[in-house]
Coordinates of C-alpha atoms in Angstrom, one line a residue:
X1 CA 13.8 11.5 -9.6
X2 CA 12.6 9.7 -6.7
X3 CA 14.9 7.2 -6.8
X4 CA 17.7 10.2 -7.1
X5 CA 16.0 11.9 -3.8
X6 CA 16.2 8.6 -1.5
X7 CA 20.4 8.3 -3.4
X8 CA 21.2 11.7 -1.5
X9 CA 19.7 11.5 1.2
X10 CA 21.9 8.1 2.1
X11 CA 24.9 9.4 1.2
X12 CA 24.4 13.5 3.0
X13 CA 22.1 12.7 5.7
X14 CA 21.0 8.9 6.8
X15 CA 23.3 6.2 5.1
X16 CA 21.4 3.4 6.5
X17 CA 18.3 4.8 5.2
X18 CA 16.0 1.9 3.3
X19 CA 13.5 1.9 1.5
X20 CA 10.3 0.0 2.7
X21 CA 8.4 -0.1 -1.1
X22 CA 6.1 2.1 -2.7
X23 CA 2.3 2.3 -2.0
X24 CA -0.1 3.6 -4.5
X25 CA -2.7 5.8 -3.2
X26 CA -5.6 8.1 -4.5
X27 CA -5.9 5.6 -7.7
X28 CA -9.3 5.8 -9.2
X29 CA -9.4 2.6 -10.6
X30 CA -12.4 3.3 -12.7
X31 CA -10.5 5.2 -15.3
X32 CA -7.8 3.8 -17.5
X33 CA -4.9 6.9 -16.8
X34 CA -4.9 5.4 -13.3
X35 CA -4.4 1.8 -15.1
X36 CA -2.1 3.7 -16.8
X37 CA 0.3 5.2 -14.4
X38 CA 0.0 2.2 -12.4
X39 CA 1.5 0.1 -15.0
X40 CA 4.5 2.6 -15.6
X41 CA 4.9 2.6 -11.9
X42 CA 5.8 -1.1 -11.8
X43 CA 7.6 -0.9 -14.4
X44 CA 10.0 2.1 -13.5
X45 CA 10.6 0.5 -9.7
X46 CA 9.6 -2.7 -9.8
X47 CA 13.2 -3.6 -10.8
X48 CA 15.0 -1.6 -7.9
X49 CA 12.0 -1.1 -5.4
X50 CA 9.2 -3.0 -4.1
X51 CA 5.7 -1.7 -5.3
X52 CA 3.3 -3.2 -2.8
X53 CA 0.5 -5.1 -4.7
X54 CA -2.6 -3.3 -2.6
X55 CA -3.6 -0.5 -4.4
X56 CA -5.4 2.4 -2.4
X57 CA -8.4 3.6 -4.0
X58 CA -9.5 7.2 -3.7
X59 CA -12.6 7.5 -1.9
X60 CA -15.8 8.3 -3.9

């Protein structure tokens, strides 16, 4: 879906429009869903968008 969002918005609003990567934020590392999802992120966008390696923990 994401990656659907960012397509129409270069070709109805900003053409030049780039994408930068993704940052993961909030991700309580302590539990394995977060492992989880993580995972599945790189893996969904890692072949067409950067997924920046730092990972932003959620504060406890």
């Amino acid at each position: 879906k994401l990656l659907q969002t960012i397509s129409k918005v270069q070709r109805k609003i900003n053409s030049s429009l780039s994408i930068a990567g993704v940052a993961i934020t909030l991700a309580d590392m302590k539990t394995n869903l977060a492992k989880s999802t993580i995972e599945t992120i790189r893996d969904s966008f890692g072949r067409n968008i950067r997924v920046f390696d730092t990972v932003i923990p959620v504060a406890t």
